[in-house]
XYZ file of C-alpha atoms in Angstrom:
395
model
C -32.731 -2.004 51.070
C -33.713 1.171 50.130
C -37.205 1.736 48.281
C -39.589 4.286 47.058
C -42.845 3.530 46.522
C -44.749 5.390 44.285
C -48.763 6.598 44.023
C -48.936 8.557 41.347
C -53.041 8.396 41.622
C -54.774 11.485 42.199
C -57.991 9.230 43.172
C -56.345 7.546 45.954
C -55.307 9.232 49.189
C -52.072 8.015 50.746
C -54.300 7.991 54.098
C -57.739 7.083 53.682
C -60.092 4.555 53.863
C -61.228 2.976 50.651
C -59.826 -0.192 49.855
C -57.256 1.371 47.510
C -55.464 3.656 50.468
C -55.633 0.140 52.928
C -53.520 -1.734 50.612
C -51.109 1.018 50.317
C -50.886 1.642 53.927
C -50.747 -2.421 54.667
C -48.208 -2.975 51.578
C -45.691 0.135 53.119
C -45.996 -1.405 56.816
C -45.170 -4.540 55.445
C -42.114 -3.634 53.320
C -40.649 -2.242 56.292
C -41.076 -4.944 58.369
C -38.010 -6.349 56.434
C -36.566 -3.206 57.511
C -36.852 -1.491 54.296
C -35.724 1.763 54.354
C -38.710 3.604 52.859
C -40.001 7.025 51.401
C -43.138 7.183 49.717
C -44.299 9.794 46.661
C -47.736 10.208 46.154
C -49.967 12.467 44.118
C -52.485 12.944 47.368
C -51.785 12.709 50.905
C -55.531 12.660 52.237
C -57.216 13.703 55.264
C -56.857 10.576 57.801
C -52.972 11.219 58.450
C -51.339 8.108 60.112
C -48.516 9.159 62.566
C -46.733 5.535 61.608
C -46.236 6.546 57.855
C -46.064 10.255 58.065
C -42.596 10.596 58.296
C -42.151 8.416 55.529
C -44.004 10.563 53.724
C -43.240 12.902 50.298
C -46.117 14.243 48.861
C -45.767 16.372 45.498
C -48.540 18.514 44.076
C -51.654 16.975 42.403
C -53.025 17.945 39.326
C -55.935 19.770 41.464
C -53.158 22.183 42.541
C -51.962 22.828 39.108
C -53.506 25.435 36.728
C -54.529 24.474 33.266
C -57.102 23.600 30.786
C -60.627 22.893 32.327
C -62.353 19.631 30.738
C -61.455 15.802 30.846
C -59.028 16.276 28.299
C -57.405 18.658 30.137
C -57.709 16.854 33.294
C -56.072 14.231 31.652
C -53.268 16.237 30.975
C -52.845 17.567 33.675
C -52.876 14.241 35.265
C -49.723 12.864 32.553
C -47.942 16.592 33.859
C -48.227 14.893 37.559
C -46.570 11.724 36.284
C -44.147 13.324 35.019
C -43.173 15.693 37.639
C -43.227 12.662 39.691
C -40.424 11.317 37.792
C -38.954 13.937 37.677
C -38.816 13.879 42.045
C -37.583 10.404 41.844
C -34.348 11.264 39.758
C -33.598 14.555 42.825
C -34.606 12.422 45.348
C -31.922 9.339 44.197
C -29.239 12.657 44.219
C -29.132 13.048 47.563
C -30.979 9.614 48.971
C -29.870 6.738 46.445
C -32.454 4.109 46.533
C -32.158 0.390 45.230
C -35.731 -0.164 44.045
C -38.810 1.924 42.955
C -42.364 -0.200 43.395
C -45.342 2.090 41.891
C -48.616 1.000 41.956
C -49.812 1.708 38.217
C -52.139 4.525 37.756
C -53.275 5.228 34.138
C -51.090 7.990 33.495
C -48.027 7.569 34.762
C -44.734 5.666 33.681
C -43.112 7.078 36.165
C -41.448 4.423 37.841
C -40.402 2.415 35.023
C -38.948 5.705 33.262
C -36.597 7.042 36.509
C -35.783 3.004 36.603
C -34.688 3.386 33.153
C -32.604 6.443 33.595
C -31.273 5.489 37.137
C -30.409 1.715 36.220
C -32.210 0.295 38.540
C -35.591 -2.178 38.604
C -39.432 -0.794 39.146
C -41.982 -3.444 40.202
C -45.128 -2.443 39.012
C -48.471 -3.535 41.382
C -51.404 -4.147 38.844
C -55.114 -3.820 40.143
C -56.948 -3.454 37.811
C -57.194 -3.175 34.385
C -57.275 0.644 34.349
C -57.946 1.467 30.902
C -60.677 -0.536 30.291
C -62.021 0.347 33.655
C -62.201 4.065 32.049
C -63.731 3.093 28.757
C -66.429 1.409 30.797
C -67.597 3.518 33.867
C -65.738 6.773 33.442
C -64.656 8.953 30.074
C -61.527 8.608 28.627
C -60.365 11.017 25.869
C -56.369 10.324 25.201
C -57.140 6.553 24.889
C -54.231 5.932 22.889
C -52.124 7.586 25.324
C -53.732 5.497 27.969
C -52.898 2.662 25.948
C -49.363 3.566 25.033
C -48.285 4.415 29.096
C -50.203 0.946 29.532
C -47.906 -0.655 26.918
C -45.122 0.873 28.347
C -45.332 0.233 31.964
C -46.016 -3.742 31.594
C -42.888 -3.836 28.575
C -40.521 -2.242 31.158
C -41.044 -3.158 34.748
C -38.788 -5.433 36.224
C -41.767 -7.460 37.491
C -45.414 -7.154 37.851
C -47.497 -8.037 41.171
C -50.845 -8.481 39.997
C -53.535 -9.449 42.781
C -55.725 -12.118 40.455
C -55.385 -14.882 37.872
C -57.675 -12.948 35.344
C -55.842 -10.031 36.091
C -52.582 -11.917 35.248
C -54.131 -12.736 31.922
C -54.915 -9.314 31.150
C -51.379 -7.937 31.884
C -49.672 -10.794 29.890
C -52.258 -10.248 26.929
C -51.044 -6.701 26.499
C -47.468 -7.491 26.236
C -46.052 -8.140 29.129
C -43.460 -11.390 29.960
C -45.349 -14.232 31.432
C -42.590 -14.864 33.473
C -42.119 -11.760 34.750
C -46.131 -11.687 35.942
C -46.552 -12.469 39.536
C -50.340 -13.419 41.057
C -50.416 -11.831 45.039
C -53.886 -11.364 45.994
C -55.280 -8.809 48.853
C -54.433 -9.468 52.160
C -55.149 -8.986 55.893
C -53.485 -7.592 58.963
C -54.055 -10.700 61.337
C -52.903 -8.559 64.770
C -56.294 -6.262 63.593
C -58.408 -8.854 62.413
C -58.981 -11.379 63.927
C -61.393 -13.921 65.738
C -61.292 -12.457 68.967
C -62.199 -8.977 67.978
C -64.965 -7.973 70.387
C -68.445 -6.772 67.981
C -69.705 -3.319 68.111
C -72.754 -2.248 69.420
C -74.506 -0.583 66.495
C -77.838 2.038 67.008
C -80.566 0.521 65.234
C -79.156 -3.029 65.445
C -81.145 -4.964 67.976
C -79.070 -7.219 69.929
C -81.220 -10.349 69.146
C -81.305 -9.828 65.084
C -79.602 -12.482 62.500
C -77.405 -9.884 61.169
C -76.460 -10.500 57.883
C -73.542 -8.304 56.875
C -71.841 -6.397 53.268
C -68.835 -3.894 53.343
C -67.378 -2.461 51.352
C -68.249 0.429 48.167
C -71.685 0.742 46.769
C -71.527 -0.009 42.991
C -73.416 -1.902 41.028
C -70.675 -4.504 39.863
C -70.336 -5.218 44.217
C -74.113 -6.967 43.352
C -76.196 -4.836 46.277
C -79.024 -4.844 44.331
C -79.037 -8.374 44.086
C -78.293 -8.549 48.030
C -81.352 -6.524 48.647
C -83.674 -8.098 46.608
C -82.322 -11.430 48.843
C -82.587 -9.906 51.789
C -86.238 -8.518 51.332
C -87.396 -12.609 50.851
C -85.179 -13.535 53.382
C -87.141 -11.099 55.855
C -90.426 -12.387 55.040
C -88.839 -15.943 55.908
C -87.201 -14.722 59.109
C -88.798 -11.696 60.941
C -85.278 -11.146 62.958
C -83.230 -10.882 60.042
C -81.323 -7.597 59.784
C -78.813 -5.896 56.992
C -76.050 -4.205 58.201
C -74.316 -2.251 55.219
C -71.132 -0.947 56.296
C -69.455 1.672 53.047
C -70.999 3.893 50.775
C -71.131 4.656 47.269
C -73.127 5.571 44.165
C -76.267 2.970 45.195
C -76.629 4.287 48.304
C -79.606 6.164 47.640
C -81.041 3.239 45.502
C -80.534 0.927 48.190
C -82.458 3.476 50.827
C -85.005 3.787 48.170
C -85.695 -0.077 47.787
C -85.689 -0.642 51.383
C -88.404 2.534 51.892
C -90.495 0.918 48.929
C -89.964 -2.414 50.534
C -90.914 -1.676 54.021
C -87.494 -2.459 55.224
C -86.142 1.185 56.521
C -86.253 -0.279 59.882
C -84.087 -3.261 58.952
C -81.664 -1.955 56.906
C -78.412 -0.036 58.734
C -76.009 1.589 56.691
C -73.030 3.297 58.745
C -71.416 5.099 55.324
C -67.676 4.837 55.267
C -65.756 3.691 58.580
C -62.527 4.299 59.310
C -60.747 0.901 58.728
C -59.876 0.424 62.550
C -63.381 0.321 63.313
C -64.238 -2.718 60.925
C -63.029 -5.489 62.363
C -65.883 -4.765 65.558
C -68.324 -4.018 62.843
C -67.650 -7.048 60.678
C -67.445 -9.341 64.090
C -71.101 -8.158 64.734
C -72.416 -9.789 61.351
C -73.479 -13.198 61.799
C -73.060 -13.811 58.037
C -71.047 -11.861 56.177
C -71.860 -11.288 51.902
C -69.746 -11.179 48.434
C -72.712 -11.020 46.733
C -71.154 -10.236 43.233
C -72.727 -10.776 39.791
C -71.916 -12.167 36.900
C -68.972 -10.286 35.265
C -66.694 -12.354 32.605
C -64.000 -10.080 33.244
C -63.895 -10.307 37.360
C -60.343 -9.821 38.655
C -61.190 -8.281 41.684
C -59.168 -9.651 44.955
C -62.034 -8.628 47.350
C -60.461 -7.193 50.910
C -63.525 -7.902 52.202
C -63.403 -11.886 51.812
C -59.921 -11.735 53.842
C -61.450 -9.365 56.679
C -64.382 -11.613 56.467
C -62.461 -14.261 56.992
C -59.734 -13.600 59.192
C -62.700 -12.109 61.908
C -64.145 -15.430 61.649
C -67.371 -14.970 60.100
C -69.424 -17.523 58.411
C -69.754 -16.209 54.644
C -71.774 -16.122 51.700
C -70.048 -15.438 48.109
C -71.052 -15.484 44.136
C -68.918 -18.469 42.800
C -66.902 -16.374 40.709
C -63.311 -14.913 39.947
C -60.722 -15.292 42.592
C -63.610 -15.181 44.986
C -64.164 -18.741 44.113
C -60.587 -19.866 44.385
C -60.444 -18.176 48.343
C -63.842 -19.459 49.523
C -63.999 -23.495 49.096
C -67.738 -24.339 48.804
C -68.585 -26.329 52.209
C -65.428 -25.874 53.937
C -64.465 -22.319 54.118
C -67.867 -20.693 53.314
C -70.413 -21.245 50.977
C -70.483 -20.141 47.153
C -73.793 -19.014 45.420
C -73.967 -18.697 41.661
C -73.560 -14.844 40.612
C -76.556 -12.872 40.456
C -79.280 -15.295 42.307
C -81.037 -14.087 44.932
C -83.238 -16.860 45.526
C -79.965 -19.719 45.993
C -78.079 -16.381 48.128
C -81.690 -16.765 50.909
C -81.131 -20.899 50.447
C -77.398 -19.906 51.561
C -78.509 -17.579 54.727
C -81.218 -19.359 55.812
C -78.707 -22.586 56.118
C -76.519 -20.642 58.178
C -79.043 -19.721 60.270
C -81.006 -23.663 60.507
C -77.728 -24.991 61.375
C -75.741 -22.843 63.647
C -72.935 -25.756 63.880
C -72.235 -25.827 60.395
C -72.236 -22.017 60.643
C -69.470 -22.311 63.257
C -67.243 -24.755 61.423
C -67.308 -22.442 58.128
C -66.469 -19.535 60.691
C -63.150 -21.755 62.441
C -62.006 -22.626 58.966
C -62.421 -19.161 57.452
C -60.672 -17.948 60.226
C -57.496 -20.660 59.968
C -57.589 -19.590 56.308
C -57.452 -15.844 56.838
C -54.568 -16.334 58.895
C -52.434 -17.350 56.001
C -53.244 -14.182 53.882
C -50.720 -11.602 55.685
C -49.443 -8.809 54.102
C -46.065 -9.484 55.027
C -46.549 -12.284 52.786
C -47.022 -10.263 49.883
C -44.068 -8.006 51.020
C -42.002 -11.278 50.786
C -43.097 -12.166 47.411
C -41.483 -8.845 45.495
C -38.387 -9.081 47.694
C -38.366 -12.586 46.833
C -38.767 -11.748 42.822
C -36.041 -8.622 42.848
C -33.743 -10.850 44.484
C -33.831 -13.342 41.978
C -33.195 -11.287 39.795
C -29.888 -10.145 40.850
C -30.513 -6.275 40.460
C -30.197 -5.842 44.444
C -28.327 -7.376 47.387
């Protein structure tokens, strides 16, 4: 089969490391594992070029290369001008490469995809993340809104199918319009031949080799719950001297979570590496003796958390908030053990069991790991050529 997938997000580089780039990278690997005959378009190629994908690789301009009006609205804009020139790509590149299928992973301004489906005659799957727009509305600006909300509209209307990564997120998708039965739930997932429990641990400066590590990666906003972590981890220091936070990502608490451990008296027992490439985290992650989801409560949380599949498939004993799809991956006692969102005081109870009872700490760890192993990218591959199949559009 022939494919393009599409990135028409200026925020997310083709090759990088944030969670976003991975589960491009993973998703592209995967769909030609099944000997997919691939090209990719993206709005951003990034820094961290992979030799594996790069001749795969079409990269048009991004809005930062385009002249126009300076503001958010004219950001925005400029950002719709990018979807549509991306469109525009798809319908030259089917002229002299005809494809069979177009997979974008939705940005908030671009149709693209579905549009060049449209005019082409052939599907789009869509891959849902996140609820974009209200993502905007909360943390960011957004000016157009109705445009955001009408591309929104659009996009879940006239893809073929929809691969959404969480229950909630299904909800969302289906509550804006889209066909129920054309919504399909395929969470994050793992590369096992990277991660897995046999990965040696890396030495880390600053990390004595004797210390209870207990272990968080991933991006430093508030809705990841570090503040609660730290407040845990400052009374679980007090109960255990060797205790030690390893903080492996970076983001906009970083210098609040430097700031509480200086106040705290913890500088010396808090290491934070800042963003790793994502080869090096399955050493880093296999040096944590208890790995942390330490989320908060959120009534909207349709996150699928990487993290909990690294975690898991490394073999780490783990500590989660009992919330969202987080719940439904970690089973309480058997897999790992679930906290309530946003208390510090039951997440110590949690660590210091893990640390009283090393061979219950070692069962969680085997049966995270057994678990992890079932969450394969491939997998996820599988389940859109699986759904376009069905649907008689492609051989």
């Amino acid at each position: 089969m022939r494919l393009v997938y599409v990135n028409a997000d200026n925020g997310i580089p083709l090759f990088g490391d944030k969670g976003a780039s991975v589960h491009i990278q993973e998703m592209v690997r995967a769909f030609t594992s099944f000997d997919c005959d691939l090209r990719i378009l993206t709005a951003r190629m990034g820094s961290n070029v992979s030799k594996d994908l790069a001749h795969l690789t079409e990269v048009i301009p991004g809005p930062d290369s385009l002249a126009g009006p300076s503001g958010r609205a004219g950001k925005e804009q400029l950002y719709v001008e990018t979807a549509k020139r991306m469109e525009a790509r798809l319908i030259a590149l089917h002229a002299t490469w005809p494809f069979e299928l177009i997979y974008e992973r939705y940005s908030l301004w671009s149709a693209a995809g579905v549009r060049a489906a449209r005019r082409l005659g052939i599907p789009c799957v869509v891959e849902v993340n996140a609820p974009l727009v209200v993502e905007q509305m909360a943390y960011r600006k957004l000016v157009q809104e109705q445009a955001a909300r009408d591309i929104e509209a659009e996009v879940f209307a006239d893809a073929e199918a929809l691969i959404v990564v969480s229950k909630p997120l299904r909800d969302y998708v289906v509550a804006q319009g889209a066909a129920r039965p054309r919504v399909h739930v395929a969470g994050n997932a793992v590369d096992g031949s990277r991660f897995h429990p046999d990965v040696a641990s890396t030495a880390i400066r600053g990390v004595p080799g004797n210390a209870f590590v207990t272990g968080f990666c991933g991006s430093l906003k508030h809705w990841h719950g570090v503040d609660v972590l730290m407040q845990a981890f400052q009374d679980l220091k007090f109960r255990l001297p060797e205790a030690h936070l390893l903080i492996v990502g970076d983001g906009p608490k970083r210098g609040w979570i430097e700031g509480f451990a200086q106040g705290a008296g913890l500088t010396d027992s808090v290491t934070m590496t800042g963003w790793q490439p994502h080869e090096a985290l399955p050493g880093l992650i296999a040096r944590m003796d208890v790995a942390t989801a330490p989320y908060p409560p959120n009534e909207n949380h349709y996150f699928s958390p990487l993290k909990l599949f690294e975690y898991m498939a490394v073999g780490r004993p783990i500590v989660a908030s009992r919330i969202g799809q987080t719940a439904e991956i970690i089973r309480h006692g058997e897999t790992g053990l679930l906290v309530p969102p946003g208390d510090s005081d039951q997440l110590v109870e949690a660590l210091m069991t893990l640390r009283s009872e090393p061979r219950t700490a070692r069962q969680l760890a085997k049966a995270a790991a057994e678990e992890g192993s079932k969450h394969d990218w491939k997998r996820n591959a599988k389940t859109v050529m699986d759904r376009v199949r069905a649907i008689g559009r492609v051989a």
